[in-house]
Amino acid sequence: MPSAKAYAAHQAKEPLKPFELERREPGPHDVLVDILFCGVCHTDLHQARDEWGSGGYPMVPGHEIVGRVEAVGSSVKRFKPGDLAGIGVLVDTCRACGSCKEGLEQYCEGTIVWTYGGVERETGKPTYGGYSTKIVADENYVLKVSPKLKLHEAAPLLCAGITTYSPLRHWGAGPGKKVAILGLGGLGHMGVKLGAALGAEVTVLSSSSKKKEDAFRLGARRFADMSNPRSFKDNAGHFDLIVDTVSADHDFTAYMELLKREGTLVLVGLPPKPPSISPFAMAAKRRAVAGSHVGSLREIQELLDLCAEKGIGADVEVIPMQKINEAFERLAGNDVRYRFVIDMSSLKA
Ligand code: NAP
Ligand code: ZN
């Protein structure tokens, strides 16, 4: 069985530590991927620290994986050794329900096998994520990565990119649409780049003015510092769509008031505390609140291909695996512009 070096969380309040694991022997439909880069999503932090109550230790986080195929099973058709490959938040689904059949497997009505914190169908063992040197997955859940992409900048497309791209597409962001991205972090900065690439008028709603210049550089046409109460007045009733990426509790009703009649507030951020939203703010203008979960494999492939064509990647700070605990602290303190990406060669030396 292929063995891998990794970093794992062993308890909610402990730093991640070096960990050795064995991947399953690749079956006929599997690919073995040598991991080159893995992004650090705020979900990894929520999960490693058990903020959602769904922990299971030891936990090897990481679901923004880019690597090179090392070996393929006998029936694999889409990959050969040497190809570039990407893996996002899930590595298998039931493949039989309506959502899976419609190509919306991220909404599978059966069991989703998460890239980490799931249970491997083939072995019944826990899944371990991308903070590791190798991974084995069914080829149907592996994405093709163009050599035109810069790999360290492409890794965050597998979660941060797709989680903003999918709602932008679903709710029709494009020319003539006024879109707000709430929270300029890993997800938010991709939302700005992608919203602008789709032709929407993008406004960044941020908790301070520190990221104003960055917002314009990333493609925003407007910026509002929401620590200033005037910003709520100035932007009242302005937006068709707000993509809320904030990872902590905040005043959802106040942001709802920034929507036009029939506008939609899409929650992609997953703060541990459930939101409280006034029904009056919704009813008064037939506004909606919705959620959105990553994106489908088909949509991720579309995004990867679009980014390869347009030269879009994440703004990243590349770190060695050994700096992950420092990176977690900085991520918790809103001190990253805009995604940490682990260079996995640091574990292979
Ligand atoms: P991140 O890089 O930490 O960005 C979150 C941003 O939210 C921060 O940069 C900050 O932006 C803002 N923020 C943080 N704390 C805040 C507070 N107390 N009040 C107001 N604003 C605050 O995190 P991320 O990786 O983008 O992930 C964001 C959230 O999305 C997490 O909850 C994560 O679990 C979730 N997520 C969901 C999905 C999905 O499929 N739905 C997928 C991936 C991640 P400003 O500095 O601009 O205020
Ligand atoms: Zn993520």
Coordinates of C-alpha atoms and ligand atoms in Angstrom, one line a residue:
M1 CA 0.0 0.0 0.0
P2 CA 1.3 3.5 -0.8
S3 CA 2.5 5.2 2.4
A4 CA 2.3 9.0 2.8
K5 CA 3.7 11.6 5.1
A6 CA 1.2 14.0 6.5
Y7 CA 0.3 16.5 9.2
A8 CA -2.7 15.7 11.4
A9 CA -4.8 17.3 14.1
H10 CA -5.1 14.9 17.1
Q11 CA -7.3 17.0 19.3
A12 CA -9.3 20.3 18.9
K13 CA -6.9 22.3 21.0
E14 CA -3.6 20.9 19.9
P15 CA -1.3 22.0 17.1
L16 CA -1.1 19.7 14.0
K17 CA 1.7 17.2 14.2
P18 CA 3.6 15.0 11.7
F19 CA 1.7 11.8 10.9
E20 CA 2.3 8.8 8.7
L21 CA -0.5 7.0 6.9
E22 CA -1.2 4.3 4.3
R23 CA -3.3 5.0 1.3
R24 CA -5.4 2.2 -0.1
E25 CA -3.9 0.1 -2.9
P26 CA -5.2 1.7 -6.1
G27 CA -8.2 -0.3 -7.5
P28 CA -9.1 -0.6 -11.2
H29 CA -10.8 2.8 -11.3
D30 CA -8.3 4.7 -8.9
V31 CA -5.6 7.1 -9.5
L32 CA -2.6 7.6 -7.2
V33 CA -1.7 11.3 -7.0
D34 CA 1.6 12.7 -5.8
I35 CA 0.4 15.9 -4.1
L36 CA 2.3 19.0 -5.1
F37 CA 0.3 21.8 -3.5
C38 CA -2.7 22.0 -1.1
G39 CA -4.6 25.2 -0.1
V40 CA -5.5 26.0 3.5
C41 CA -9.3 26.6 3.7
H42 CA -11.0 28.2 6.7
T43 CA -13.0 24.9 6.7
D44 CA -9.8 23.1 7.7
L45 CA -9.5 25.4 10.7
H46 CA -13.2 25.0 11.7
Q47 CA -12.8 21.2 11.4
A48 CA -9.4 20.7 13.0
R49 CA -10.6 22.8 16.0
D50 CA -13.9 20.9 16.1
E51 CA -15.9 24.2 15.8
W52 CA -18.7 22.4 13.9
G53 CA -18.8 19.4 16.3
S54 CA -18.0 17.1 13.5
G55 CA -14.4 16.3 14.3
G56 CA -12.9 12.9 14.2
Y57 CA -9.3 12.4 15.0
P58 CA -6.6 12.0 13.9
M59 CA -7.7 14.4 11.1
V60 CA -5.5 15.2 8.1
P61 CA -7.2 18.3 6.6
G62 CA -6.9 19.6 3.1
H63 CA -9.3 19.7 0.1
E64 CA -7.6 22.1 -2.3
I65 CA -5.3 19.5 -3.8
V66 CA -3.2 19.7 -7.0
G67 CA -0.7 17.0 -7.9
R68 CA 0.7 14.7 -10.5
V69 CA -0.7 11.3 -11.3
E70 CA 1.8 8.6 -10.3
A71 CA -0.1 5.4 -11.1
V72 CA -3.4 4.5 -12.5
G73 CA -5.7 1.4 -12.1
S74 CA -6.3 -1.0 -15.0
S75 CA -9.6 0.5 -16.0
V76 CA -8.7 4.2 -15.7
K77 CA -9.5 6.1 -18.9
R78 CA -9.1 9.8 -18.2
F79 CA -5.6 9.9 -16.6
K80 CA -2.2 8.5 -17.3
P81 CA 1.0 8.7 -15.1
G82 CA 2.5 12.2 -15.4
D83 CA -0.9 14.0 -15.9
L84 CA -1.8 16.9 -13.6
A85 CA -4.8 16.3 -11.4
G86 CA -7.0 18.1 -8.8
I87 CA -9.1 16.9 -5.9
G88 CA -11.7 19.1 -4.1
V89 CA -13.9 18.5 -1.1
L90 CA -15.4 15.2 -2.0
V91 CA -13.9 11.9 -3.4
D92 CA -17.1 9.9 -3.8
T93 CA -20.9 10.1 -3.7
C94 CA -23.7 7.5 -4.0
R95 CA -23.9 7.9 -7.9
A96 CA -27.5 6.8 -7.8
C97 CA -29.7 9.6 -6.4
G98 CA -31.4 12.3 -8.5
S99 CA -28.7 14.9 -7.6
C100 CA -25.8 12.6 -8.6
K101 CA -27.6 11.6 -11.9
E102 CA -28.2 15.3 -12.7
G103 CA -24.4 16.0 -12.2
L104 CA -25.0 17.9 -8.9
E105 CA -23.1 15.4 -6.7
Q106 CA -22.2 18.0 -4.2
Y107 CA -25.9 17.8 -3.2
C108 CA -25.9 13.9 -3.1
E109 CA -28.9 12.6 -1.2
G110 CA -27.0 9.5 -0.2
T111 CA -23.6 9.5 1.4
I112 CA -20.9 11.9 0.4
V113 CA -17.4 10.7 1.0
W114 CA -15.5 13.8 2.1
T115 CA -11.9 14.1 1.1
Y116 CA -11.2 14.1 4.9
G117 CA -13.4 13.2 7.8
G118 CA -15.3 10.8 5.6
V119 CA -15.4 7.0 5.4
E120 CA -13.8 5.3 2.4
R121 CA -16.3 3.1 0.6
E122 CA -13.6 0.7 -0.5
T123 CA -12.0 0.0 2.9
G124 CA -14.4 1.3 5.5
K125 CA -11.5 3.4 6.9
P126 CA -11.4 7.2 7.5
T127 CA -10.5 9.4 4.7
Y128 CA -7.4 11.7 5.1
G129 CA -7.0 14.9 3.1
G130 CA -4.4 16.8 1.3
Y131 CA -2.0 17.9 4.0
S132 CA -0.1 14.8 2.9
T133 CA 2.3 13.6 0.1
K134 CA 0.0 11.2 -1.7
I135 CA -3.7 10.5 -2.2
V136 CA -5.7 7.7 -3.9
A137 CA -9.1 8.5 -5.4
D138 CA -11.6 7.2 -8.0
E139 CA -10.9 8.9 -11.3
N140 CA -14.5 10.1 -11.7
Y141 CA -13.9 12.4 -8.7
V142 CA -10.6 13.8 -10.0
L143 CA -10.3 16.9 -12.1
K144 CA -8.0 17.6 -15.0
V145 CA -5.6 20.5 -14.4
S146 CA -4.2 22.3 -17.4
P147 CA -0.4 22.7 -17.5
K148 CA -1.1 26.4 -18.4
L149 CA -2.1 27.0 -14.8
K150 CA 0.4 28.0 -12.1
L151 CA -0.2 25.0 -9.8
H152 CA 0.2 26.8 -6.5
E153 CA -2.3 29.4 -7.6
A154 CA -4.6 26.8 -9.0
A155 CA -5.0 24.7 -5.8
P156 CA -7.5 27.2 -4.2
L157 CA -9.7 26.9 -7.2
L158 CA -10.7 23.5 -6.0
C159 CA -12.6 25.0 -3.1
A160 CA -12.4 28.8 -2.7
G161 CA -12.8 29.3 -6.4
I162 CA -15.6 26.9 -7.0
T163 CA -17.5 27.9 -3.9
T164 CA -17.9 31.4 -5.2
Y165 CA -18.1 30.6 -8.9
S166 CA -21.0 28.2 -8.5
P167 CA -23.4 30.8 -6.8
L168 CA -22.2 33.5 -9.1
R169 CA -23.2 31.4 -12.1
H170 CA -26.4 30.0 -10.5
W171 CA -27.7 33.5 -9.6
G172 CA -26.7 34.9 -13.0
A173 CA -23.9 37.3 -12.1
G174 CA -22.9 39.0 -15.3
P175 CA -23.2 42.4 -17.2
G176 CA -25.8 44.6 -15.6
K177 CA -25.8 42.7 -12.3
K178 CA -24.8 44.3 -9.0
V179 CA -23.0 41.8 -6.9
A180 CA -21.5 42.2 -3.4
I181 CA -18.8 39.9 -2.0
L182 CA -19.1 40.0 1.8
G183 CA -15.7 39.2 3.4
L184 CA -12.5 39.5 1.5
G185 CA -10.7 36.3 2.5
G186 CA -9.8 33.1 0.6
L187 CA -13.3 32.7 -0.9
G188 CA -14.0 36.4 -1.1
H189 CA -11.0 37.3 -3.2
M190 CA -11.8 34.6 -5.7
G191 CA -15.4 35.8 -5.8
V192 CA -14.2 39.3 -6.7
K193 CA -11.9 38.0 -9.5
L194 CA -14.6 35.6 -10.9
G195 CA -17.5 38.1 -10.5
A196 CA -15.5 40.7 -12.4
A197 CA -14.5 38.1 -15.1
L198 CA -18.2 37.3 -15.6
G199 CA -18.8 41.0 -16.2
A200 CA -20.8 41.9 -13.0
E201 CA -20.4 45.2 -11.1
V202 CA -18.6 43.8 -8.0
T203 CA -18.6 45.6 -4.6
V204 CA -16.5 44.4 -1.7
L205 CA -18.1 44.7 1.7
S206 CA -15.3 44.3 4.2
S207 CA -15.0 44.7 8.0
S208 CA -12.4 47.4 7.8
S209 CA -10.8 49.7 5.2
K210 CA -7.5 47.7 5.2
K211 CA -8.2 45.8 2.1
K212 CA -9.6 48.6 0.0
E213 CA -6.7 48.9 -2.5
D214 CA -6.6 45.1 -2.9
A215 CA -10.3 45.0 -3.6
F216 CA -9.9 47.4 -6.6
R217 CA -6.8 45.5 -7.8
L218 CA -8.7 42.2 -7.7
G219 CA -11.4 43.7 -9.9
A220 CA -14.0 45.3 -7.6
R221 CA -15.6 48.5 -8.9
R222 CA -16.8 49.6 -5.4
F223 CA -15.7 49.1 -1.8
A224 CA -17.4 49.6 1.5
D225 CA -16.0 49.5 5.0
M226 CA -18.8 48.0 7.0
S227 CA -17.4 49.1 10.3
N228 CA -18.7 52.5 9.3
P229 CA -22.5 52.5 9.9
R230 CA -22.9 55.0 7.0
S231 CA -21.9 52.2 4.6
F232 CA -25.2 50.4 5.4
K233 CA -27.1 53.6 4.4
D234 CA -25.0 54.2 1.3
N235 CA -25.6 50.7 0.0
A236 CA -29.2 50.1 1.0
G237 CA -31.2 48.4 -1.7
H238 CA -28.3 48.3 -4.1
F239 CA -27.5 44.6 -4.8
D240 CA -29.0 41.9 -6.9
L241 CA -26.9 39.3 -5.1
I242 CA -24.7 39.2 -2.0
V243 CA -22.3 36.3 -1.6
D244 CA -21.6 36.1 2.1
T245 CA -18.3 34.4 2.8
V246 CA -17.8 35.4 6.4
S247 CA -16.6 32.7 8.7
A248 CA -17.8 34.3 12.0
D249 CA -21.2 35.5 13.3
H250 CA -22.4 38.8 11.9
D251 CA -25.6 40.8 11.5
F252 CA -27.3 39.0 8.6
T253 CA -30.4 41.2 8.7
A254 CA -28.3 44.4 8.2
Y255 CA -26.8 42.9 5.0
M256 CA -30.2 41.7 3.8
E257 CA -31.3 45.4 3.7
L258 CA -28.6 46.0 1.1
L259 CA -30.5 43.9 -1.4
K260 CA -32.9 45.2 -4.0
R261 CA -36.4 43.9 -4.3
E262 CA -36.1 40.1 -5.0
G263 CA -32.4 40.1 -4.4
T264 CA -30.7 37.1 -2.8
L265 CA -28.3 36.7 0.1
V266 CA -26.3 33.5 -0.5
L267 CA -24.6 32.1 2.5
V268 CA -21.4 30.2 1.6
G269 CA -19.5 31.1 4.8
L270 CA -20.3 28.5 7.5
P271 CA -20.0 30.2 11.0
P272 CA -20.6 27.8 13.8
K273 CA -23.5 29.9 15.2
P274 CA -26.7 29.6 13.1
P275 CA -27.8 32.9 11.5
S276 CA -30.6 35.0 12.9
I277 CA -32.4 36.9 10.1
S278 CA -35.5 39.1 10.4
P279 CA -38.5 37.8 8.3
F280 CA -39.5 41.5 8.0
A281 CA -36.4 42.3 6.0
M282 CA -37.2 39.4 3.6
A283 CA -40.9 39.9 3.3
A284 CA -40.8 43.7 2.8
K285 CA -38.9 43.3 -0.5
R286 CA -39.6 39.6 -1.5
R287 CA -35.9 39.0 -0.8
A288 CA -34.4 35.5 -0.4
V289 CA -31.7 33.9 1.7
A290 CA -30.1 30.9 0.2
G291 CA -27.1 28.6 0.7
S292 CA -24.6 27.1 -1.7
H293 CA -22.2 24.3 -1.4
V294 CA -18.9 24.2 -3.4
G295 CA -19.9 23.2 -7.0
S296 CA -20.3 20.2 -9.1
L297 CA -17.4 18.3 -10.7
R298 CA -18.6 19.5 -14.1
E299 CA -18.6 23.1 -12.8
I300 CA -15.1 22.7 -11.2
Q301 CA -13.8 21.5 -14.5
E302 CA -15.4 24.5 -16.3
L303 CA -13.8 26.8 -13.8
L304 CA -10.4 25.2 -14.1
D305 CA -10.6 25.5 -17.9
L306 CA -11.8 29.1 -17.7
C307 CA -9.0 30.1 -15.3
A308 CA -6.4 28.4 -17.6
E309 CA -7.8 30.3 -20.6
K310 CA -8.0 33.7 -18.8
G311 CA -4.9 33.3 -16.6
I312 CA -6.8 33.5 -13.4
G313 CA -5.4 32.1 -10.1
A314 CA -5.6 32.8 -6.4
D315 CA -3.3 35.3 -4.6
V316 CA -1.3 33.0 -2.5
E317 CA 1.3 32.8 0.3
V318 CA 3.2 29.6 -0.2
I319 CA 4.3 27.9 3.0
P320 CA 6.1 24.7 4.0
M321 CA 4.0 22.1 5.8
Q322 CA 6.0 22.8 9.0
K323 CA 4.5 26.3 9.2
I324 CA 0.9 25.1 9.2
N325 CA 0.2 25.9 12.9
E326 CA 1.4 29.5 12.4
A327 CA -0.7 29.7 9.2
F328 CA -3.8 28.5 11.2
E329 CA -3.2 31.2 13.8
R330 CA -2.9 33.9 11.1
L331 CA -6.0 32.6 9.3
A332 CA -8.0 32.8 12.5
G333 CA -6.7 36.3 13.0
N334 CA -7.7 37.4 9.4
D335 CA -4.1 37.9 8.4
V336 CA -3.7 36.2 5.0
R337 CA -3.7 37.8 1.5
Y338 CA -5.4 35.7 0.4
R339 CA -4.8 32.0 0.7
F340 CA -2.1 29.9 2.3
V341 CA -0.9 27.1 0.0
I342 CA 1.3 24.3 1.3
D343 CA 4.2 23.3 -0.9
M344 CA 4.3 19.6 -0.3
S345 CA 7.9 19.2 -1.4
S346 CA 8.6 20.4 2.2
L347 CA 7.4 17.0 3.5
K348 CA 9.2 15.0 0.9
A349 CA 12.8 16.1 1.6
Ligands
NAP1 P1 -11.1 33.4 5.3 O1 -10.0 33.4 4.3 O2 -10.8 33.4 6.8 O3 -12.1 34.6 5.0 C1 -13.2 35.0 5.7 C2 -13.3 36.5 5.7 O4 -14.5 36.9 6.4 C3 -12.2 37.3 6.3 O5 -11.2 37.5 5.4 C4 -12.9 38.6 6.7 O6 -13.0 39.5 5.6 C5 -14.3 38.2 7.0 N1 -14.4 38.0 8.5 C6 -13.8 37.2 9.3 N2 -14.2 37.3 10.6 C7 -15.1 38.3 10.5 C8 -16.0 38.9 11.5 N3 -15.9 38.5 12.8 N4 -16.8 39.8 11.1 C9 -16.9 40.2 9.8 N5 -16.2 39.7 8.9 C10 -15.3 38.7 9.2 O7 -12.0 32.1 5.2 P2 -12.4 31.3 3.8 O8 -11.5 30.2 3.6 O9 -12.7 32.3 2.7 O10 -13.8 30.6 4.3 C11 -14.9 31.5 4.6 C12 -16.1 30.6 5.2 O11 -16.6 29.8 4.1 C13 -15.7 29.6 6.3 O12 -16.7 29.6 7.2 C14 -15.6 28.3 5.5 O13 -15.9 27.2 6.3 C15 -16.7 28.5 4.5 N6 -16.7 27.6 3.3 C16 -17.9 27.2 2.8 C17 -17.9 26.4 1.7 C18 -19.2 26.0 1.1 O14 -19.2 25.1 0.2 N7 -20.3 26.6 1.4 C19 -16.7 26.1 1.1 C20 -15.5 26.5 1.6 C21 -15.5 27.3 2.7 P3 -12.8 41.1 5.7 O15 -11.4 41.3 6.3 O16 -13.0 41.6 4.3 O17 -13.9 41.5 6.6
ZN2 ZN -12.7 24.6 1.5

